[in-house]
mmCIF file of N, CA, C and O in Angstrom:
data_model
loop_
_atom_site.group_PDB
_atom_site.id
_atom_site.type_symbol
_atom_site.label_atom_id
_atom_site.label_comp_id
_atom_site.label_asym_id
_atom_site.label_seq_id
_atom_site.Cartn_x
_atom_site.Cartn_y
_atom_site.Cartn_z
ATOM 1 N N UNK A 13 0.840 -1.169 0.000
ATOM 2 C CA UNK A 13 0.000 0.000 0.000
ATOM 3 C C UNK A 13 0.893 1.242 0.000
ATOM 4 O O UNK A 13 1.710 1.426 0.885
ATOM 5 N N UNK A 14 0.715 2.071 -0.989
ATOM 6 C CA UNK A 14 1.522 3.297 -1.107
ATOM 7 C C UNK A 14 0.847 4.431 -0.357
ATOM 8 O O UNK A 14 -0.375 4.545 -0.350
ATOM 9 N N UNK A 15 1.640 5.245 0.261
ATOM 10 C CA UNK A 15 1.091 6.419 0.958
ATOM 11 C C UNK A 15 1.310 7.654 0.106
ATOM 12 O O UNK A 15 2.298 7.765 -0.612
ATOM 13 N N UNK A 16 0.383 8.527 0.192
ATOM 14 C CA UNK A 16 0.494 9.777 -0.561
ATOM 15 C C UNK A 16 1.413 10.734 0.191
ATOM 16 O O UNK A 16 1.363 10.797 1.423
ATOM 17 N N UNK A 17 2.231 11.459 -0.542
ATOM 18 C CA UNK A 17 3.066 12.451 0.144
ATOM 19 C C UNK A 17 2.181 13.574 0.686
ATOM 20 O O UNK A 17 1.177 13.929 0.072
ATOM 21 N N UNK A 18 2.539 14.066 1.828
ATOM 22 C CA UNK A 18 1.753 15.155 2.408
ATOM 23 C C UNK A 18 2.007 16.435 1.628
ATOM 24 O O UNK A 18 3.122 16.706 1.182
ATOM 25 N N UNK A 19 0.958 17.175 1.467
ATOM 26 C CA UNK A 19 1.095 18.445 0.755
ATOM 27 C C UNK A 19 1.569 19.501 1.743
ATOM 28 O O UNK A 19 0.921 19.758 2.752
ATOM 29 N N UNK A 20 2.689 20.072 1.446
ATOM 30 C CA UNK A 20 3.205 21.141 2.284
ATOM 31 C C UNK A 20 2.878 22.468 1.621
ATOM 32 O O UNK A 20 2.962 22.580 0.401
ATOM 33 N N UNK A 21 2.491 23.449 2.392
ATOM 34 C CA UNK A 21 2.211 24.748 1.779
ATOM 35 C C UNK A 21 3.477 25.309 1.142
ATOM 36 O O UNK A 21 4.560 25.239 1.704
ATOM 37 N N UNK A 22 3.307 25.833 -0.036
ATOM 38 C CA UNK A 22 4.459 26.385 -0.758
ATOM 39 C C UNK A 22 4.485 27.900 -0.610
ATOM 40 O O UNK A 22 4.329 28.628 -1.577
ATOM 41 N N UNK A 23 4.619 28.339 0.609
ATOM 42 C CA UNK A 23 4.697 29.775 0.838
ATOM 43 C C UNK A 23 6.129 30.230 0.632
ATOM 44 O O UNK A 23 7.062 29.653 1.171
ATOM 45 N N UNK A 24 6.257 31.222 -0.158
ATOM 46 C CA UNK A 24 7.579 31.758 -0.455
ATOM 47 C C UNK A 24 7.866 32.867 0.542
ATOM 48 O O UNK A 24 7.071 33.782 0.710
ATOM 49 N N UNK A 25 8.991 32.776 1.216
ATOM 50 C CA UNK A 25 9.289 33.824 2.182
ATOM 51 C C UNK A 25 9.795 35.059 1.441
ATOM 52 O O UNK A 25 10.430 34.969 0.399
ATOM 53 N N UNK A 26 9.480 36.191 1.995
ATOM 54 C CA UNK A 26 9.832 37.461 1.376
ATOM 55 C C UNK A 26 11.091 38.003 2.031
ATOM 56 O O UNK A 26 11.292 37.860 3.230
ATOM 57 N N UNK A 27 11.912 38.610 1.240
ATOM 58 C CA UNK A 27 13.144 39.216 1.731
ATOM 59 C C UNK A 27 12.785 40.355 2.692
ATOM 60 O O UNK A 27 12.109 41.306 2.301
ATOM 61 N N UNK A 28 13.213 40.285 3.950
ATOM 62 C CA UNK A 28 12.892 41.340 4.910
ATOM 63 C C UNK A 28 13.397 42.721 4.470
ATOM 64 O O UNK A 28 12.760 43.742 4.759
ATOM 65 N N UNK A 29 14.505 42.766 3.751
ATOM 66 C CA UNK A 29 15.023 44.051 3.269
ATOM 67 C C UNK A 29 14.069 44.666 2.245
ATOM 68 O O UNK A 29 13.883 45.882 2.213
ATOM 69 N N UNK A 30 13.430 43.825 1.431
ATOM 70 C CA UNK A 30 12.475 44.323 0.443
ATOM 71 C C UNK A 30 11.208 44.834 1.129
ATOM 72 O O UNK A 30 10.649 45.860 0.730
ATOM 73 N N UNK A 31 10.792 44.155 2.186
ATOM 74 C CA UNK A 31 9.634 44.633 2.959
ATOM 75 C C UNK A 31 9.959 45.995 3.572
ATOM 76 O O UNK A 31 9.156 46.931 3.504
ATOM 77 N N UNK A 32 11.146 46.122 4.130
ATOM 78 C CA UNK A 32 11.554 47.392 4.742
ATOM 79 C C UNK A 32 11.675 48.499 3.699
ATOM 80 O O UNK A 32 11.276 49.632 3.935
ATOM 81 N N UNK A 33 12.213 48.176 2.533
ATOM 82 C CA UNK A 33 12.324 49.160 1.450
ATOM 83 C C UNK A 33 10.940 49.591 0.974
ATOM 84 O O UNK A 33 10.705 50.764 0.702
ATOM 85 N N UNK A 34 10.003 48.655 0.914
ATOM 86 C CA UNK A 34 8.627 48.981 0.527
ATOM 87 C C UNK A 34 7.987 49.915 1.552
ATOM 88 O O UNK A 34 7.320 50.884 1.199
ATOM 89 N N UNK A 35 8.219 49.612 2.820
ATOM 90 C CA UNK A 35 7.662 50.450 3.889
ATOM 91 C C UNK A 35 8.271 51.866 3.832
ATOM 92 O O UNK A 35 7.576 52.862 3.981
ATOM 93 N N UNK A 36 9.577 51.944 3.576
ATOM 94 C CA UNK A 36 10.247 53.244 3.458
ATOM 95 C C UNK A 36 9.692 54.028 2.278
ATOM 96 O O UNK A 36 9.441 55.229 2.378
ATOM 97 N N UNK A 37 9.487 53.341 1.160
ATOM 98 C CA UNK A 37 8.935 54.002 -0.036
ATOM 99 C C UNK A 37 7.533 54.537 0.242
ATOM 100 O O UNK A 37 7.170 55.625 -0.222
ATOM 101 N N UNK A 38 6.751 53.803 1.026
ATOM 102 C CA UNK A 38 5.412 54.289 1.384
ATOM 103 C C UNK A 38 5.490 55.563 2.210
ATOM 104 O O UNK A 38 4.705 56.492 2.019
ATOM 105 N N UNK A 39 6.441 55.619 3.130
ATOM 106 C CA UNK A 39 6.577 56.807 3.977
ATOM 107 C C UNK A 39 7.081 58.013 3.194
ATOM 108 O O UNK A 39 6.897 59.149 3.626
ATOM 109 N N UNK A 40 7.721 57.791 2.040
ATOM 110 C CA UNK A 40 8.210 58.890 1.208
ATOM 111 C C UNK A 40 7.114 59.495 0.339
ATOM 112 O O UNK A 40 7.309 60.551 -0.251
ATOM 113 N N UNK A 41 5.963 58.840 0.260
ATOM 114 C CA UNK A 41 4.861 59.347 -0.564
ATOM 115 C C UNK A 41 4.235 60.586 0.074
ATOM 116 O O UNK A 41 4.241 60.726 1.302
ATOM 117 N N UNK A 42 3.654 61.458 -0.759
ATOM 118 C CA UNK A 42 2.934 62.604 -0.207
ATOM 119 C C UNK A 42 1.539 62.173 0.254
ATOM 120 O O UNK A 42 0.517 62.614 -0.271
ATOM 121 N N UNK A 43 1.494 61.247 1.211
ATOM 122 C CA UNK A 43 0.233 60.693 1.696
ATOM 123 C C UNK A 43 0.396 60.244 3.141
ATOM 124 O O UNK A 43 1.513 60.132 3.640
ATOM 125 N N UNK A 44 -0.744 59.983 3.781
ATOM 126 C CA UNK A 44 -0.724 59.482 5.147
ATOM 127 C C UNK A 44 -0.894 57.966 5.095
ATOM 128 O O UNK A 44 -1.491 57.434 4.172
ATOM 129 N N UNK A 45 -0.394 57.290 6.119
ATOM 130 C CA UNK A 45 -0.554 55.845 6.233
ATOM 131 C C UNK A 45 -1.385 55.531 7.465
ATOM 132 O O UNK A 45 -1.209 56.135 8.514
ATOM 133 N N UNK A 46 -2.307 54.595 7.301
ATOM 134 C CA UNK A 46 -3.101 54.116 8.423
ATOM 135 C C UNK A 46 -2.925 52.602 8.477
ATOM 136 O O UNK A 46 -2.818 51.944 7.442
ATOM 137 N N UNK A 47 -2.876 52.065 9.662
ATOM 138 C CA UNK A 47 -2.688 50.627 9.834
ATOM 139 C C UNK A 47 -4.050 49.957 9.798
ATOM 140 O O UNK A 47 -4.912 50.234 10.620
ATOM 141 N N UNK A 48 -4.249 49.096 8.811
ATOM 142 C CA UNK A 48 -5.462 48.300 8.732
ATOM 143 C C UNK A 48 -5.265 46.988 9.459
ATOM 144 O O UNK A 48 -4.202 46.723 10.032
ATOM 145 N N UNK A 49 -6.266 46.134 9.413
ATOM 146 C CA UNK A 49 -6.167 44.843 10.081
ATOM 147 C C UNK A 49 -5.079 43.976 9.461
ATOM 148 O O UNK A 49 -4.312 43.333 10.154
ATOM 149 N N UNK A 50 -5.003 43.971 8.120
ATOM 150 C CA UNK A 50 -4.022 43.141 7.424
ATOM 151 C C UNK A 50 -3.163 43.918 6.444
ATOM 152 O O UNK A 50 -2.376 43.320 5.719
ATOM 153 N N UNK A 51 -3.340 45.222 6.388
ATOM 154 C CA UNK A 51 -2.603 45.981 5.382
ATOM 155 C C UNK A 51 -2.358 47.412 5.848
ATOM 156 O O UNK A 51 -2.893 47.836 6.857
ATOM 157 N N UNK A 52 -1.543 48.113 5.077
ATOM 158 C CA UNK A 52 -1.343 49.550 5.280
ATOM 159 C C UNK A 52 -2.323 50.249 4.339
ATOM 160 O O UNK A 52 -2.410 49.904 3.156
ATOM 161 N N UNK A 53 -3.049 51.214 4.844
ATOM 162 C CA UNK A 53 -3.998 51.973 4.024
ATOM 163 C C UNK A 53 -3.344 53.303 3.699
ATOM 164 O O UNK A 53 -2.910 54.024 4.595
ATOM 165 N N UNK A 54 -3.251 53.611 2.415
ATOM 166 C CA UNK A 54 -2.613 54.837 1.955
ATOM 167 C C UNK A 54 -3.713 55.857 1.689
ATOM 168 O O UNK A 54 -4.635 55.601 0.914
ATOM 169 N N UNK A 55 -3.624 57.019 2.361
ATOM 170 C CA UNK A 55 -4.661 58.040 2.241
ATOM 171 C C UNK A 55 -4.052 59.372 1.826
ATOM 172 O O UNK A 55 -2.931 59.693 2.182
ATOM 173 N N UNK A 56 -4.851 60.129 1.081
ATOM 174 C CA UNK A 56 -4.471 61.482 0.696
ATOM 175 C C UNK A 56 -5.687 62.367 0.910
ATOM 176 O O UNK A 56 -6.777 62.054 0.415
ATOM 177 N N UNK A 57 -5.517 63.439 1.658
ATOM 178 C CA UNK A 57 -6.612 64.341 2.000
ATOM 179 C C UNK A 57 -7.808 63.599 2.589
ATOM 180 O O UNK A 57 -8.960 63.909 2.298
ATOM 181 N N UNK A 58 -7.533 62.592 3.404
ATOM 182 C CA UNK A 58 -8.586 61.849 4.079
ATOM 183 C C UNK A 58 -9.237 60.758 3.256
ATOM 184 O O UNK A 58 -10.058 60.010 3.768
ATOM 185 N N UNK A 59 -8.905 60.645 1.982
ATOM 186 C CA UNK A 59 -9.489 59.614 1.118
ATOM 187 C C UNK A 59 -8.476 58.516 0.833
ATOM 188 O O UNK A 59 -7.300 58.784 0.626
ATOM 189 N N UNK A 60 -8.956 57.281 0.793
ATOM 190 C CA UNK A 60 -8.091 56.143 0.512
ATOM 191 C C UNK A 60 -7.686 56.140 -0.951
ATOM 192 O O UNK A 60 -8.533 56.238 -1.834
ATOM 193 N N UNK A 61 -6.379 56.040 -1.193
ATOM 194 C CA UNK A 61 -5.883 55.990 -2.571
ATOM 195 C C UNK A 61 -5.185 54.674 -2.877
ATOM 196 O O UNK A 61 -4.745 54.454 -4.001
ATOM 197 N N UNK A 62 -5.084 53.782 -1.888
ATOM 198 C CA UNK A 62 -4.452 52.491 -2.143
ATOM 199 C C UNK A 62 -4.235 51.697 -0.877
ATOM 200 O O UNK A 62 -4.448 52.187 0.232
ATOM 201 N N UNK A 63 -3.804 50.466 -1.099
ATOM 202 C CA UNK A 63 -3.528 49.548 -0.002
ATOM 203 C C UNK A 63 -2.195 48.862 -0.263
ATOM 204 O O UNK A 63 -1.848 48.586 -1.408
ATOM 205 N N UNK A 64 -1.472 48.572 0.798
ATOM 206 C CA UNK A 64 -0.200 47.853 0.685
ATOM 207 C C UNK A 64 -0.217 46.690 1.664
ATOM 208 O O UNK A 64 -0.478 46.883 2.842
ATOM 209 N N UNK A 65 0.037 45.511 1.142
ATOM 210 C CA UNK A 65 0.127 44.322 1.988
ATOM 211 C C UNK A 65 1.589 43.900 2.022
ATOM 212 O O UNK A 65 2.134 43.439 1.026
ATOM 213 N N UNK A 66 2.213 44.135 3.158
ATOM 214 C CA UNK A 66 3.633 43.830 3.327
ATOM 215 C C UNK A 66 3.746 42.675 4.307
ATOM 216 O O UNK A 66 3.964 42.864 5.493
ATOM 217 N N UNK A 67 3.571 41.481 3.799
ATOM 218 C CA UNK A 67 3.523 40.335 4.687
ATOM 219 C C UNK A 67 4.594 39.304 4.431
ATOM 220 O O UNK A 67 5.459 39.462 3.577
ATOM 221 N N UNK A 68 4.493 38.220 5.182
ATOM 222 C CA UNK A 68 5.449 37.132 5.100
ATOM 223 C C UNK A 68 5.268 36.360 3.790
ATOM 224 O O UNK A 68 6.215 35.858 3.222
ATOM 225 N N UNK A 69 4.056 36.313 3.301
ATOM 226 C CA UNK A 69 3.767 35.556 2.076
ATOM 227 C C UNK A 69 4.103 36.322 0.808
ATOM 228 O O UNK A 69 4.288 35.731 -0.235
ATOM 229 N N UNK A 70 4.114 37.616 0.896
ATOM 230 C CA UNK A 70 4.399 38.400 -0.292
ATOM 231 C C UNK A 70 4.100 39.868 -0.085
ATOM 232 O O UNK A 70 3.540 40.267 0.938
ATOM 233 N N UNK A 71 4.473 40.652 -1.061
ATOM 234 C CA UNK A 71 4.230 42.088 -1.034
ATOM 235 C C UNK A 71 3.333 42.416 -2.209
ATOM 236 O O UNK A 71 3.630 42.054 -3.348
ATOM 237 N N UNK A 72 2.229 43.081 -1.923
ATOM 238 C CA UNK A 72 1.299 43.477 -2.973
ATOM 239 C C UNK A 72 0.776 44.875 -2.690
ATOM 240 O O UNK A 72 0.598 45.266 -1.533
ATOM 241 N N UNK A 73 0.526 45.591 -3.762
ATOM 242 C CA UNK A 73 -0.076 46.917 -3.681
ATOM 243 C C UNK A 73 -1.351 46.899 -4.507
ATOM 244 O O UNK A 73 -1.404 46.258 -5.560
ATOM 245 N N UNK A 74 -2.363 47.592 -4.035
ATOM 246 C CA UNK A 74 -3.635 47.711 -4.732
ATOM 247 C C UNK A 74 -3.952 49.191 -4.858
ATOM 248 O O UNK A 74 -4.050 49.886 -3.850
ATOM 249 N N UNK A 75 -4.101 49.663 -6.104
ATOM 250 C CA UNK A 75 -4.312 51.088 -6.359
ATOM 251 C C UNK A 75 -5.455 51.247 -7.350
ATOM 252 O O UNK A 75 -5.435 50.631 -8.419
ATOM 253 N N UNK A 76 -6.475 52.074 -7.037
ATOM 254 C CA UNK A 76 -7.532 52.337 -8.010
ATOM 255 C C UNK A 76 -6.950 53.022 -9.248
ATOM 256 O O UNK A 76 -6.066 53.867 -9.145
ATOM 257 N N UNK A 77 -7.463 52.631 -10.416
ATOM 258 C CA UNK A 77 -6.930 53.199 -11.657
ATOM 259 C C UNK A 77 -7.647 54.475 -12.083
ATOM 260 O O UNK A 77 -7.315 55.063 -13.104
ATOM 261 N N UNK A 78 -8.641 54.915 -11.332
ATOM 262 C CA UNK A 78 -9.371 56.132 -11.681
ATOM 263 C C UNK A 78 -10.574 55.864 -12.570
ATOM 264 O O UNK A 78 -11.323 56.771 -12.911
ATOM 265 N N UNK A 79 -10.760 54.609 -12.969
ATOM 266 C CA UNK A 79 -11.875 54.247 -13.837
ATOM 267 C C UNK A 79 -12.733 53.155 -13.210
ATOM 268 O O UNK A 79 -13.368 52.376 -13.906
ATOM 269 N N UNK A 80 -12.704 53.075 -11.890
ATOM 270 C CA UNK A 80 -13.536 52.110 -11.189
ATOM 271 C C UNK A 80 -12.937 50.737 -10.990
ATOM 272 O O UNK A 80 -13.604 49.843 -10.477
ATOM 273 N N UNK A 81 -11.707 50.542 -11.382
ATOM 274 C CA UNK A 81 -11.055 49.250 -11.197
ATOM 275 C C UNK A 81 -9.851 49.416 -10.275
ATOM 276 O O UNK A 81 -9.251 50.476 -10.221
ATOM 277 N N UNK A 82 -9.512 48.341 -9.588
ATOM 278 C CA UNK A 82 -8.348 48.365 -8.710
ATOM 279 C C UNK A 82 -7.256 47.535 -9.365
ATOM 280 O O UNK A 82 -7.473 46.385 -9.725
ATOM 281 N N UNK A 83 -6.098 48.144 -9.519
ATOM 282 C CA UNK A 83 -4.955 47.455 -10.103
ATOM 283 C C UNK A 83 -4.165 46.756 -9.008
ATOM 284 O O UNK A 83 -3.959 47.310 -7.934
ATOM 285 N N UNK A 84 -3.720 45.550 -9.289
ATOM 286 C CA UNK A 84 -2.921 44.771 -8.356
ATOM 287 C C UNK A 84 -1.475 44.781 -8.832
ATOM 288 O O UNK A 84 -1.195 44.489 -9.989
ATOM 289 N N UNK A 85 -0.567 45.145 -7.937
ATOM 290 C CA UNK A 85 0.860 45.186 -8.243
ATOM 291 C C UNK A 85 1.611 44.249 -7.301
ATOM 292 O O UNK A 85 1.917 44.617 -6.170
ATOM 293 N N UNK A 86 1.909 43.012 -7.731
ATOM 294 C CA UNK A 86 2.733 42.142 -6.890
ATOM 295 C C UNK A 86 4.194 42.587 -6.969
ATOM 296 O O UNK A 86 4.665 43.000 -8.021
ATOM 297 N N UNK A 87 4.888 42.552 -5.852
ATOM 298 C CA UNK A 87 6.283 42.978 -5.807
ATOM 299 C C UNK A 87 7.152 41.803 -5.372
ATOM 300 O O UNK A 87 6.983 41.263 -4.288
ATOM 301 N N UNK A 88 8.072 41.425 -6.249
ATOM 302 C CA UNK A 88 8.984 40.326 -5.936
ATOM 303 C C UNK A 88 10.428 40.795 -5.868
ATOM 304 O O UNK A 88 11.301 40.080 -5.395
ATOM 305 N N UNK A 89 10.683 42.013 -6.352
ATOM 306 C CA UNK A 89 12.048 42.541 -6.335
ATOM 307 C C UNK A 89 11.996 44.058 -6.234
ATOM 308 O O UNK A 89 10.938 44.673 -6.364
ATOM 309 N N UNK A 90 13.162 44.646 -6.027
ATOM 310 C CA UNK A 90 13.281 46.106 -5.931
ATOM 311 C C UNK A 90 12.776 46.772 -7.217
ATOM 312 O O UNK A 90 12.154 47.830 -7.173
ATOM 313 N N UNK A 91 13.017 46.146 -8.340
ATOM 314 C CA UNK A 91 12.596 46.699 -9.631
ATOM 315 C C UNK A 91 11.072 46.777 -9.730
ATOM 316 O O UNK A 91 10.517 47.712 -10.307
ATOM 317 N N UNK A 92 10.382 45.788 -9.145
ATOM 318 C CA UNK A 92 8.912 45.757 -9.181
ATOM 319 C C UNK A 92 8.286 46.859 -8.339
ATOM 320 O O UNK A 92 7.114 47.173 -8.507
ATOM 321 N N UNK A 93 9.034 47.437 -7.444
ATOM 322 C CA UNK A 93 8.513 48.434 -6.506
ATOM 323 C C UNK A 93 8.204 49.770 -7.170
ATOM 324 O O UNK A 93 7.329 50.507 -6.709
ATOM 325 N N UNK A 94 8.864 50.089 -8.261
ATOM 326 C CA UNK A 94 8.696 51.394 -8.913
ATOM 327 C C UNK A 94 7.281 51.614 -9.450
ATOM 328 O O UNK A 94 6.726 52.705 -9.316
ATOM 329 N N UNK A 95 6.693 50.593 -10.029
ATOM 330 C CA UNK A 95 5.387 50.748 -10.671
ATOM 331 C C UNK A 95 4.266 51.086 -9.670
ATOM 332 O O UNK A 95 3.516 52.033 -9.889
ATOM 333 N N UNK A 96 4.131 50.353 -8.557
ATOM 334 C CA UNK A 96 3.078 50.744 -7.618
ATOM 335 C C UNK A 96 3.350 52.095 -6.949
ATOM 336 O O UNK A 96 2.417 52.842 -6.659
ATOM 337 N N UNK A 97 4.616 52.422 -6.721
ATOM 338 C CA UNK A 97 4.922 53.728 -6.119
ATOM 339 C C UNK A 97 4.526 54.862 -7.070
ATOM 340 O O UNK A 97 3.988 55.875 -6.648
ATOM 341 N N UNK A 98 4.773 54.658 -8.352
ATOM 342 C CA UNK A 98 4.391 55.649 -9.359
ATOM 343 C C UNK A 98 2.863 55.800 -9.391
ATOM 344 O O UNK A 98 2.329 56.903 -9.433
ATOM 345 N N UNK A 99 2.146 54.683 -9.330
ATOM 346 C CA UNK A 99 0.686 54.708 -9.341
ATOM 347 C C UNK A 99 0.138 55.393 -8.080
ATOM 348 O O UNK A 99 -0.806 56.186 -8.163
ATOM 349 N N UNK A 100 0.740 55.113 -6.925
ATOM 350 C CA UNK A 100 0.299 55.759 -5.685
ATOM 351 C C UNK A 100 0.599 57.258 -5.701
ATOM 352 O O UNK A 100 -0.218 58.067 -5.250
ATOM 353 N N UNK A 101 1.764 57.633 -6.220
ATOM 354 C CA UNK A 101 2.114 59.051 -6.321
ATOM 355 C C UNK A 101 1.126 59.784 -7.228
ATOM 356 O O UNK A 101 0.652 60.874 -6.909
ATOM 357 N N UNK A 102 0.794 59.159 -8.348
ATOM 358 C CA UNK A 102 -0.151 59.746 -9.292
ATOM 359 C C UNK A 102 -1.535 59.884 -8.648
ATOM 360 O O UNK A 102 -2.201 60.905 -8.803
ATOM 361 N N UNK A 103 -1.965 58.856 -7.907
ATOM 362 C CA UNK A 103 -3.256 58.905 -7.222
ATOM 363 C C UNK A 103 -3.264 59.996 -6.154
ATOM 364 O O UNK A 103 -4.263 60.706 -5.987
ATOM 365 N N UNK A 104 -2.154 60.168 -5.444
ATOM 366 C CA UNK A 104 -2.059 61.223 -4.421
ATOM 367 C C UNK A 104 -2.130 62.602 -5.070
ATOM 368 O O UNK A 104 -2.814 63.509 -4.555
ATOM 369 N N UNK A 105 -1.454 62.792 -6.191
ATOM 370 C CA UNK A 105 -1.503 64.070 -6.888
ATOM 371 C C UNK A 105 -2.904 64.352 -7.405
ATOM 372 O O UNK A 105 -3.399 65.480 -7.313
ATOM 373 N N UNK A 106 -3.556 63.333 -7.938
ATOM 374 C CA UNK A 106 -4.924 63.493 -8.440
ATOM 375 C C UNK A 106 -5.864 63.865 -7.303
ATOM 376 O O UNK A 106 -6.707 64.751 -7.446
ATOM 377 N N UNK A 107 -5.702 63.203 -6.153
ATOM 378 C CA UNK A 107 -6.556 63.495 -4.996
ATOM 379 C C UNK A 107 -6.299 64.898 -4.466
ATOM 380 O O UNK A 107 -7.226 65.605 -4.100
ATOM 381 N N UNK A 108 -5.036 65.330 -4.457
ATOM 382 C CA UNK A 108 -4.709 66.685 -3.995
ATOM 383 C C UNK A 108 -5.317 67.727 -4.930
ATOM 384 O O UNK A 108 -5.821 68.765 -4.470
ATOM 385 N N UNK A 109 -5.295 67.463 -6.230
ATOM 386 C CA UNK A 109 -5.890 68.393 -7.194
ATOM 387 C C UNK A 109 -7.407 68.462 -7.006
ATOM 388 O O UNK A 109 -7.992 69.547 -7.079
ATOM 389 N N UNK A 110 -8.027 67.314 -6.759
ATOM 390 C CA UNK A 110 -9.476 67.298 -6.500
ATOM 391 C C UNK A 110 -9.812 68.088 -5.242
ATOM 392 O O UNK A 110 -10.785 68.848 -5.206
ATOM 393 N N UNK A 111 -9.011 67.919 -4.196
ATOM 394 C CA UNK A 111 -9.257 68.628 -2.938
ATOM 395 C C UNK A 111 -9.064 70.135 -3.116
ATOM 396 O O UNK A 111 -9.831 70.927 -2.560
ATOM 397 N N UNK A 112 -8.069 70.541 -3.891
ATOM 398 C CA UNK A 112 -7.817 71.969 -4.137
ATOM 399 C C UNK A 112 -8.970 72.577 -4.918
ATOM 400 O O UNK A 112 -9.392 73.708 -4.648
ATOM 401 N N UNK A 113 -9.492 71.847 -5.884
ATOM 402 C CA UNK A 113 -10.629 72.336 -6.673
ATOM 403 C C UNK A 113 -11.865 72.454 -5.803
ATOM 404 O O UNK A 113 -12.636 73.409 -5.929
ATOM 405 N N UNK A 114 -12.075 71.504 -4.901
ATOM 406 C CA UNK A 114 -13.237 71.526 -4.027
ATOM 407 C C UNK A 114 -13.185 72.687 -3.040
ATOM 408 O O UNK A 114 -14.226 73.222 -2.650
ATOM 409 N N UNK A 115 -11.970 73.087 -2.638
ATOM 410 C CA UNK A 115 -11.825 74.206 -1.688
ATOM 411 C C UNK A 115 -12.142 75.548 -2.319
ATOM 412 O O UNK A 115 -12.461 76.501 -1.624
ATOM 413 N N UNK A 116 -12.049 75.637 -3.635
ATOM 414 C CA UNK A 116 -12.264 76.935 -4.302
ATOM 415 C C UNK A 116 -13.713 77.258 -4.477
ATOM 416 O O UNK A 116 -14.634 76.668 -4.381
#
């Protein structure tokens, strides 16, 4: 009688330096950070402009594209970090422009 091999979860550990670099990049944004239950919530002028999940299983960013959809940016290396940061910066600038227009 043959036994089946046990299935082990294939969780890939994330480089702690990359998690720290991601966290530093978030703090460099022109936005506020709030701690959610499982993620960092990125806010600009009181409105949410994105989410960052910096966990043991992986690093992911979620940013609205401005057309009703949320873009998912998985980060596996330092090079992958530029795209979600650019999207978050753009969302923060867009939100700041909306807030400035509303104040007038």
